[in-house]
PDB file of C-alpha atoms in Angstrom:
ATOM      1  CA  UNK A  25     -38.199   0.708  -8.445  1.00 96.00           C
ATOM      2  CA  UNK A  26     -34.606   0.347  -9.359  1.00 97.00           C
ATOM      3  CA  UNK A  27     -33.805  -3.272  -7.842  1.00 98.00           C
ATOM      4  CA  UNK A  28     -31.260  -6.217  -7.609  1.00 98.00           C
ATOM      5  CA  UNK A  29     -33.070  -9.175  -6.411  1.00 98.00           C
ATOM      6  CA  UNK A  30     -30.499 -12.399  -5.687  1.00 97.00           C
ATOM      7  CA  UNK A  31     -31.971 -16.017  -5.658  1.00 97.00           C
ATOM      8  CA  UNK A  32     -30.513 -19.596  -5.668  1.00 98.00           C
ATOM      9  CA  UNK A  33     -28.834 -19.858  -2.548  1.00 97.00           C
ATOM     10  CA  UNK A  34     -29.628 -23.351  -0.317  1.00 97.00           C
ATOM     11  CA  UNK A  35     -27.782 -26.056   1.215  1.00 98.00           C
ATOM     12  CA  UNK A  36     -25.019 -27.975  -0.842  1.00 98.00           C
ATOM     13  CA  UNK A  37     -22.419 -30.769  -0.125  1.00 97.00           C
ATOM     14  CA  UNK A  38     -18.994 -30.068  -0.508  1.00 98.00           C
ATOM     15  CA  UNK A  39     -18.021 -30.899  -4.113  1.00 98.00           C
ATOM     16  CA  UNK A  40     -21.925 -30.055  -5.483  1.00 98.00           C
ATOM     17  CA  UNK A  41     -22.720 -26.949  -7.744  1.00 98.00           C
ATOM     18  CA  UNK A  42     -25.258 -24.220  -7.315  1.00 98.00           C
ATOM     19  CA  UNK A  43     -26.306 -21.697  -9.863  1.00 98.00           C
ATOM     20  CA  UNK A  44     -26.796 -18.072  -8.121  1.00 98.00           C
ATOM     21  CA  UNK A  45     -29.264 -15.452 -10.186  1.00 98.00           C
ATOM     22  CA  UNK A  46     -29.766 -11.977  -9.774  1.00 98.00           C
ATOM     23  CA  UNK A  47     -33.152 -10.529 -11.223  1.00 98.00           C
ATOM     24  CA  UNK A  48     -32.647  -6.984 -12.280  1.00 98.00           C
ATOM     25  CA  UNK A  49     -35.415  -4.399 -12.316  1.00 98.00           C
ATOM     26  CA  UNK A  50     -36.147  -0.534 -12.701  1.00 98.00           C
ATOM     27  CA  UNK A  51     -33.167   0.114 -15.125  1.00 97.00           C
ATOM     28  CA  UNK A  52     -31.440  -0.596 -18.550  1.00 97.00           C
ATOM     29  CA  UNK A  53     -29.701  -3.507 -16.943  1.00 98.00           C
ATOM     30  CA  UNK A  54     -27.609  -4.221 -20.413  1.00 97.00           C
ATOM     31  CA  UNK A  55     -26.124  -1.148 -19.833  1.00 96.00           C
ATOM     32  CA  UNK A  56     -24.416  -2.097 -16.286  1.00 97.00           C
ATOM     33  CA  UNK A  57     -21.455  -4.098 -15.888  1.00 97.00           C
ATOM     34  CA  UNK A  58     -22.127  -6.310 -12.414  1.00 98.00           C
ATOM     35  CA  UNK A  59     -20.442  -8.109 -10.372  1.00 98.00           C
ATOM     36  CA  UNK A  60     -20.544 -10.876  -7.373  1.00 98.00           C
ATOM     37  CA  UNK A  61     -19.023 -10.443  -3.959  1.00 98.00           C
ATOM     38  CA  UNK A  62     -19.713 -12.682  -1.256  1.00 98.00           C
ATOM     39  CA  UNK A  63     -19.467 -12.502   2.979  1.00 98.00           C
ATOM     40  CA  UNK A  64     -18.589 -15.427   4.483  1.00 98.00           C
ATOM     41  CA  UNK A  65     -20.399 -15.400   8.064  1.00 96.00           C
ATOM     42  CA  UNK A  66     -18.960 -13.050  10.948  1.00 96.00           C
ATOM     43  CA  UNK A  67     -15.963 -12.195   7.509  1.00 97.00           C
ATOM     44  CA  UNK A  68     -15.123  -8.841   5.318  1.00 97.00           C
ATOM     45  CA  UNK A  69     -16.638  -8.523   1.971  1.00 98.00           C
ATOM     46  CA  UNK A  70     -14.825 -10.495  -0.976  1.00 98.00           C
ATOM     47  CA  UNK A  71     -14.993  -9.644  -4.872  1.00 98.00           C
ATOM     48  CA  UNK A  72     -15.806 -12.457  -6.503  1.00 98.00           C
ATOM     49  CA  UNK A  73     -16.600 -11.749 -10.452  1.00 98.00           C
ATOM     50  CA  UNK A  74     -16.717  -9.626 -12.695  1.00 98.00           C
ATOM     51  CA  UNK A  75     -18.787  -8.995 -16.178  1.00 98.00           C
ATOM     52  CA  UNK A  76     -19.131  -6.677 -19.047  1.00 96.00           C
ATOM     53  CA  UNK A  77     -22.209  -5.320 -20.366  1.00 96.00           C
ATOM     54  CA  UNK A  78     -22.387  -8.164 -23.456  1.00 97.00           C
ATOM     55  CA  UNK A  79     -20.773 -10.754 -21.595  1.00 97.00           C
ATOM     56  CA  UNK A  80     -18.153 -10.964 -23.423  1.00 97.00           C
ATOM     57  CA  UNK A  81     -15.529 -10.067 -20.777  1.00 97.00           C
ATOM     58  CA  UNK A  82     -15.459 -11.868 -17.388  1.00 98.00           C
ATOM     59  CA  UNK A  83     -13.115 -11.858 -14.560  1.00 98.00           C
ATOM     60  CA  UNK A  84     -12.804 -13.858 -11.193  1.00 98.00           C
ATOM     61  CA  UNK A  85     -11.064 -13.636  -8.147  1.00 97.00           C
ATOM     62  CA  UNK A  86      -8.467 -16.390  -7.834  1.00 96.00           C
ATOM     63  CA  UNK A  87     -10.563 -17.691  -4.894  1.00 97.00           C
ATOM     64  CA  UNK A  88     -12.885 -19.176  -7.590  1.00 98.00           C
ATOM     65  CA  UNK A  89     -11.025 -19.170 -10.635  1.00 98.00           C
ATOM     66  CA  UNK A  90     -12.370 -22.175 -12.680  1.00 98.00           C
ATOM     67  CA  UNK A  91     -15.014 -23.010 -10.618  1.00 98.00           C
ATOM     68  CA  UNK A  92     -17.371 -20.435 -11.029  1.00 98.00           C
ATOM     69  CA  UNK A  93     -18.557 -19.143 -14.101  1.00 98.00           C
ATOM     70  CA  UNK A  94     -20.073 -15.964 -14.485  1.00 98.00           C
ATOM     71  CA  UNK A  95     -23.045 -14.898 -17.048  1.00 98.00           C
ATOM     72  CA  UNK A  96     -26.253 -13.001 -18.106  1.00 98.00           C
ATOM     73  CA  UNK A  97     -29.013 -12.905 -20.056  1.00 98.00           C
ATOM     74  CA  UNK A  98     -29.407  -9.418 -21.198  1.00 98.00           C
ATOM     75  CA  UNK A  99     -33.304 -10.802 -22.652  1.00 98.00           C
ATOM     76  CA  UNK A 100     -34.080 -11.901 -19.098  1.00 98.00           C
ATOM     77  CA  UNK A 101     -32.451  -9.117 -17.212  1.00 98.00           C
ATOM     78  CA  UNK A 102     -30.572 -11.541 -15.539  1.00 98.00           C
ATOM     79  CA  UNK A 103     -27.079 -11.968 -13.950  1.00 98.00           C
ATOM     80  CA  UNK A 104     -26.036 -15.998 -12.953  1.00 98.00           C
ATOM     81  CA  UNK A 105     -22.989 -17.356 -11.167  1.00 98.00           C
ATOM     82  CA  UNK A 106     -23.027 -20.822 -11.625  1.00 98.00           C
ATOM     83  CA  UNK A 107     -20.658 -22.410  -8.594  1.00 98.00           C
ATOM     84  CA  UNK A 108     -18.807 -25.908  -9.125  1.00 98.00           C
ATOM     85  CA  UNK A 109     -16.901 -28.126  -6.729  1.00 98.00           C
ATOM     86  CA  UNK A 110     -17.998 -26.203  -4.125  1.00 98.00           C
ATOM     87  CA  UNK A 111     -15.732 -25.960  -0.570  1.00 98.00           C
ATOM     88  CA  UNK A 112     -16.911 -25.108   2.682  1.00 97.00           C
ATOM     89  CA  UNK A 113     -14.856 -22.193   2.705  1.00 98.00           C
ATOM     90  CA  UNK A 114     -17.137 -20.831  -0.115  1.00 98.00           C
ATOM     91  CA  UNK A 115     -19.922 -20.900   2.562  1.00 98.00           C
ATOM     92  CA  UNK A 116     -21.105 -17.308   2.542  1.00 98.00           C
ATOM     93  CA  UNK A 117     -23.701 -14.698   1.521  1.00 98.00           C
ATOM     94  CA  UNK A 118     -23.375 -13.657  -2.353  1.00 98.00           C
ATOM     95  CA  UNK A 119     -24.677 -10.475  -3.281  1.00 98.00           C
ATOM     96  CA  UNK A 120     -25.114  -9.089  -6.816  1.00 98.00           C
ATOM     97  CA  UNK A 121     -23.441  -5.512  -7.322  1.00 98.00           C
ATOM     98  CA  UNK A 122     -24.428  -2.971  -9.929  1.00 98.00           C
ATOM     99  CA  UNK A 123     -20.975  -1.428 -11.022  1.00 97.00           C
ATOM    100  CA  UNK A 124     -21.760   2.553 -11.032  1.00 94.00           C
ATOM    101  CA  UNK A 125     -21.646   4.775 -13.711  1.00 87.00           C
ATOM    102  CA  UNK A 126     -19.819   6.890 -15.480  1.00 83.00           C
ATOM    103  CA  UNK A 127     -17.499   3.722 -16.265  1.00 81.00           C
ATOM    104  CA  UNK A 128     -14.439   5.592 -15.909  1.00 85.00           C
ATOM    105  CA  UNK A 129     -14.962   5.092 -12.236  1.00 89.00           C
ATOM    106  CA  UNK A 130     -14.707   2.100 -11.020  1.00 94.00           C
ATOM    107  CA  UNK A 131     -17.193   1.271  -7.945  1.00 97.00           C
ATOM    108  CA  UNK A 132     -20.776  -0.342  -7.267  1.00 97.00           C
ATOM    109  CA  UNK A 133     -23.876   1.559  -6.581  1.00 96.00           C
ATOM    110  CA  UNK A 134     -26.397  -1.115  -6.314  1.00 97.00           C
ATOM    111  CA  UNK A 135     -26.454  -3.892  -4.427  1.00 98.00           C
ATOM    112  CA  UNK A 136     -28.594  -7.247  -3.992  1.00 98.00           C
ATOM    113  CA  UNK A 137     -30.423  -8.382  -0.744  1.00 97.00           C
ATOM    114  CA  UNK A 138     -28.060 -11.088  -0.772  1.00 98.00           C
ATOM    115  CA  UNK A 139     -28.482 -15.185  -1.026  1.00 98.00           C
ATOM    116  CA  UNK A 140     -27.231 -17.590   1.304  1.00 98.00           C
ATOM    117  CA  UNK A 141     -24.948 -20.477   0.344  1.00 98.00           C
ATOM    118  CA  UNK A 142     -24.385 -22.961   2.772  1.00 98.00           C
ATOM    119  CA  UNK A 143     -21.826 -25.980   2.115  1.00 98.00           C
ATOM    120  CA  UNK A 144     -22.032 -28.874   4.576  1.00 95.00           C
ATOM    121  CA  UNK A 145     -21.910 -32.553   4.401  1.00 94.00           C
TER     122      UNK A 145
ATOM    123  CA  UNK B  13      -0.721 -10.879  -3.057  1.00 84.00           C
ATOM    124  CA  UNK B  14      -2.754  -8.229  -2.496  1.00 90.00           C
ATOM    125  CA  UNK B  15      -4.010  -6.890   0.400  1.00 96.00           C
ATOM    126  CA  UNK B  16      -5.954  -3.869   1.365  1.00 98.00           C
ATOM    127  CA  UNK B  17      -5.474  -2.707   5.160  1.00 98.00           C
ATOM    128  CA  UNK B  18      -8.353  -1.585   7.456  1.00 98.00           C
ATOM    129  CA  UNK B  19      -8.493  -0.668  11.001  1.00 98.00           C
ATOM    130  CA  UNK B  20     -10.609  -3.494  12.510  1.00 98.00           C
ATOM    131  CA  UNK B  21     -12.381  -1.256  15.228  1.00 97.00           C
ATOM    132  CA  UNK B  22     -12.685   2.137  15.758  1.00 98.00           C
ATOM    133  CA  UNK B  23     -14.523   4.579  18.369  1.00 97.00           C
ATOM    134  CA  UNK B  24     -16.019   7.724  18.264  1.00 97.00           C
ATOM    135  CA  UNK B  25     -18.278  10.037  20.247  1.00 97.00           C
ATOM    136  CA  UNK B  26     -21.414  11.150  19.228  1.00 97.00           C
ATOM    137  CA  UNK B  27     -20.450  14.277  17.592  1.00 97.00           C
ATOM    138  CA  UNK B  28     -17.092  14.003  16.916  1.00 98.00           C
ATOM    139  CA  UNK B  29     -15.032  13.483  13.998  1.00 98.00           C
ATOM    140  CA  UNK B  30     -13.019  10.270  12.973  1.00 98.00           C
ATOM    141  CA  UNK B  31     -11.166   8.919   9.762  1.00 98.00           C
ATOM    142  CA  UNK B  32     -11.095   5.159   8.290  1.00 98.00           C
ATOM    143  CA  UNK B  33      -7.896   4.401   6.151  1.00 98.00           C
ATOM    144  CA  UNK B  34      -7.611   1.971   3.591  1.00 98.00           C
ATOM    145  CA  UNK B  35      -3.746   0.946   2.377  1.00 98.00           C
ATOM    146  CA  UNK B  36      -2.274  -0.896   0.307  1.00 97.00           C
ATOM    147  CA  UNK B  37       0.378  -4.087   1.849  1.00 91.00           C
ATOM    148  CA  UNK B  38       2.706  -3.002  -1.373  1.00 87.00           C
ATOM    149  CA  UNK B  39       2.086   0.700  -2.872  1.00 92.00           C
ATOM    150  CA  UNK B  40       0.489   3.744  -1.696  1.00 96.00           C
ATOM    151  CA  UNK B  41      -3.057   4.280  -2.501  1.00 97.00           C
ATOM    152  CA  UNK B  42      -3.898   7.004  -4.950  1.00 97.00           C
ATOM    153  CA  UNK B  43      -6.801   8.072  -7.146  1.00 97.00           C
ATOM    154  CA  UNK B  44      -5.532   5.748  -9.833  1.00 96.00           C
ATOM    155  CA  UNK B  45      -7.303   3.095  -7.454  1.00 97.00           C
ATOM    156  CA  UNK B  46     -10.664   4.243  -7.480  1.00 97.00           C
ATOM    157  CA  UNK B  47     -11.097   3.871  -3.822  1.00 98.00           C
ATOM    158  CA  UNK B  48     -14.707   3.576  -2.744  1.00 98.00           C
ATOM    159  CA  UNK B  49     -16.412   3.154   0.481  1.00 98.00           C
ATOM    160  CA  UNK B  50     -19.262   1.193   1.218  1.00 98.00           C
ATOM    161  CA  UNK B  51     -21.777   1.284   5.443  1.00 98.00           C
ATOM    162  CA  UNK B  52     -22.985  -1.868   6.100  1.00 98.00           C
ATOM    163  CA  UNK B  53     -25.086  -3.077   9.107  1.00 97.00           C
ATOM    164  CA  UNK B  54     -26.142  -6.507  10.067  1.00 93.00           C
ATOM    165  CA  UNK B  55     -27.823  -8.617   8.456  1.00 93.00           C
ATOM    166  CA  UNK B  56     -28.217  -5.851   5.385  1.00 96.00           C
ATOM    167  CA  UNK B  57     -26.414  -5.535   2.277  1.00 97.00           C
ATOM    168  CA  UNK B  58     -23.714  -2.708   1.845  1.00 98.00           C
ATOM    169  CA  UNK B  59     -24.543   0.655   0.803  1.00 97.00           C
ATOM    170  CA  UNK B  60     -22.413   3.213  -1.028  1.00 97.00           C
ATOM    171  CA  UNK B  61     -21.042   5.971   0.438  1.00 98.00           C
ATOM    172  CA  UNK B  62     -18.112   7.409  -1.525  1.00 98.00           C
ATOM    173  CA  UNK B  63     -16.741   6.584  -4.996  1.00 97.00           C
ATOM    174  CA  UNK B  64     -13.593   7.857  -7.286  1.00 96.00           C
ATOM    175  CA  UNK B  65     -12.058   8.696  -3.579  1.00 97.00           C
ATOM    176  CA  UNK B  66     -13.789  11.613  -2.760  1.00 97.00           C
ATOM    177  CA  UNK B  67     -17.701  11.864  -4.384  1.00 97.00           C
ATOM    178  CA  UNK B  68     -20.693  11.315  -2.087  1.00 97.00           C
ATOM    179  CA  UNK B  69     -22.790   8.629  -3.629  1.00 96.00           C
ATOM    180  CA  UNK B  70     -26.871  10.312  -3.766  1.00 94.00           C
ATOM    181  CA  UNK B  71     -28.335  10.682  -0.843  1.00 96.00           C
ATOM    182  CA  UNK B  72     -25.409  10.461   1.463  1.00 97.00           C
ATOM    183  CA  UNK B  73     -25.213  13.263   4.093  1.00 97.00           C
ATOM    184  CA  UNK B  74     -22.326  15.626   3.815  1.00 96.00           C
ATOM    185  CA  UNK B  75     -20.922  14.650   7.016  1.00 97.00           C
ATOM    186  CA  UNK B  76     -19.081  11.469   5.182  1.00 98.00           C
ATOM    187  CA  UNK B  77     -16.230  12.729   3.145  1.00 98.00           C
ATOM    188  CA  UNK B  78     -13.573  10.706   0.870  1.00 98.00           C
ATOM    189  CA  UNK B  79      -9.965  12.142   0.712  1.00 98.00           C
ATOM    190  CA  UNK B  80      -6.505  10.428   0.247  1.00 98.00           C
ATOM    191  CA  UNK B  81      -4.145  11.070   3.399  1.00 97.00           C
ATOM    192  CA  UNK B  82      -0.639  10.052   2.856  1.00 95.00           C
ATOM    193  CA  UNK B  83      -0.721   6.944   1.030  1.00 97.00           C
ATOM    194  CA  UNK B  84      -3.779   5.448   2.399  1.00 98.00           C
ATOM    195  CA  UNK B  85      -7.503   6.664   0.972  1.00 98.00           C
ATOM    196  CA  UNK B  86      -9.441   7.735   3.818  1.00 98.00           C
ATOM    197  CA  UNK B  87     -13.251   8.513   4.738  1.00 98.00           C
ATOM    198  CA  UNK B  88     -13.941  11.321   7.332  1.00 98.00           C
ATOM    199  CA  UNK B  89     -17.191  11.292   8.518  1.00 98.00           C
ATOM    200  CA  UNK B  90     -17.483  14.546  10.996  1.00 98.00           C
ATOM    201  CA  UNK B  91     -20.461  14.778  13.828  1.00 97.00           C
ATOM    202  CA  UNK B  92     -20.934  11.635  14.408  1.00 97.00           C
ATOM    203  CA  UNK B  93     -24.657  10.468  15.403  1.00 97.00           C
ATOM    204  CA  UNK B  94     -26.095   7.022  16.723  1.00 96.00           C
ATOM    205  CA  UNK B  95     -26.924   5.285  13.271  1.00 96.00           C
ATOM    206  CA  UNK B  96     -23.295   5.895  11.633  1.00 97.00           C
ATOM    207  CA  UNK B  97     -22.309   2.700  14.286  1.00 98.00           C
ATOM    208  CA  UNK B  98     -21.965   0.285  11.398  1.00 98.00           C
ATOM    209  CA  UNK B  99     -19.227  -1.721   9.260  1.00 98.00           C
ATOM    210  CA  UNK B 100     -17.250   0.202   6.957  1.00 98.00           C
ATOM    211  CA  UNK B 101     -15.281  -1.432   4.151  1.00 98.00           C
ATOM    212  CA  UNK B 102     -13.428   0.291   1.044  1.00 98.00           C
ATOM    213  CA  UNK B 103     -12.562  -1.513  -1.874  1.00 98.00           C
ATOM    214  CA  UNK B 104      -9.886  -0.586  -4.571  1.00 98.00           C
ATOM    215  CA  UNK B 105      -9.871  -1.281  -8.406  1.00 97.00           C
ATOM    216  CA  UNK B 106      -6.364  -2.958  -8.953  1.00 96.00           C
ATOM    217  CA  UNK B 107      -7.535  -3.146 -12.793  1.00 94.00           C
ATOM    218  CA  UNK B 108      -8.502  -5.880 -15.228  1.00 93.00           C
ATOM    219  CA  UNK B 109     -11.840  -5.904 -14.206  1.00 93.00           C
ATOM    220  CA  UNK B 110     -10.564  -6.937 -10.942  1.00 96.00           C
ATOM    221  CA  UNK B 111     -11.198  -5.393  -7.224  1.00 97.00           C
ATOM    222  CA  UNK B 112      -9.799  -6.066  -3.601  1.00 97.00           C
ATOM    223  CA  UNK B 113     -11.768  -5.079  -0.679  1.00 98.00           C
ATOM    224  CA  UNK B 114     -10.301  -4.348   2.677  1.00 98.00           C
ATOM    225  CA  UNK B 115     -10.825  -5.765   5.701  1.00 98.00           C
ATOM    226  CA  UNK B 116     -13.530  -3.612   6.985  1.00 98.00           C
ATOM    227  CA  UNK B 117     -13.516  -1.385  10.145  1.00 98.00           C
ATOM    228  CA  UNK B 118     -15.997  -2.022  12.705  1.00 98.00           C
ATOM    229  CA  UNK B 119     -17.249   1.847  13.974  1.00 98.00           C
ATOM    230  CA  UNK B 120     -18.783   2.221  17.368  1.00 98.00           C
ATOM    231  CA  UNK B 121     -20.277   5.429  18.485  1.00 97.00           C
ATOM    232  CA  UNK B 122     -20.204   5.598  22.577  1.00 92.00           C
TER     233      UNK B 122
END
């Protein structure tokens, strides 16, 4: 079955890191560029990151800029987004997002379940 | 900045027909943006309807349709029914690997 399956969420203080993961399954995942966007509670869906096939070009909202760092393991069939100094206002589900092919168009077709991330003192 | 417009709320009857916009605060939406439009309900993740403004993603019935209208992309979905009450967001490619979602536009069928 062709699958995103997000992990890592929990309970952090404000100023603590997190690292999210996204297990892919059912497809050539080394062929997908993915992506993060998160939903803060009762909010609109936010892009977050953004990154290429190797992993050799990432992007990020300004939102996170230099506090998150996007990655993968394309051994592990694995997408990460490892979250530093973390605010409440980055409280929020994160879903991984398959970005859809052809690549000349430029949407997602696959998304996560989703992982919680909850930032409270 | 950015920012991509939504209706908050919309209403339709069962049966009827009713378009979504999605504009831009500072240019006019146009293929070149790759609009795409995602359902969501609670508590799920999103689902993708329409991508490259006007192609049904598989499996989506033929009643949801993308177009651009003016300067704003737009989703029609015509003959409404129960289950299409949901969230509906669209998101456009602004380039450099980066994207802007919209607000999203909260549907109700009554």
């Amino acid at each position: 079955e062709v699958q995103l399956l997000d992990s890592g969420g929990g309970l952090v203080q404000p100023g603590g890191s997190l690292r999210l993961s996204c297990a892919a399954s059912g497809f050539t995942f080394s062929s997908y560029p993915m992506s993060w966007v998160r939903q803060a509670p009762g909010k609109g869906l936010e892009w977050v990151s953004h990154i290429s096939t190797s992993g050799g070009s990432v992007y990020y909202a300004d939102s996170v800029k230099g506090r998150f760092t996007i990655s993968r393991d394309n051994s592990k069939n694995t997408l990460y987004l490892q979250m530093s100094s973390l605010r409440a206002e980055d409280a929020a589900v994160y879903y991984c997002a398959r970005r859809g092919l052809p690549l000349g168009y430029w949407y997602f077709d696959l998304w996560g379940r989703g992982t919680l991330v909850t930032v409270s003192s | 900045q950015t920012v991509v417009t939504q209706e908050p709320s919309f209403s339709v009857s069962p049966g009827g027909t009713v378009t979504l916009t999605c504009g831009l605060s500072s240019d006019s939406v146009s293929t070149s943006y790759y609009p795409s439009w995602y359902q969501q309900t609670p508590g799920q993740a999103p689902r993708t309807l329409i991508y490259n403004t006007n192609t049904r993603s598989s499996g989506v019935p033929d009643r949801f349709s993308g177009s651009i209208l003016g300067n704003k992309a737009a989703l029609t979905i015509t003959g409404a029914q129960a289950d299409d009450e949901s969230d509906y967001y669209c998101v456009l490619y602004m380039g450099s690997g980066i994207w802007v979602f919209g607000g999203g536009t909260k549907l109700t069928v009554l």
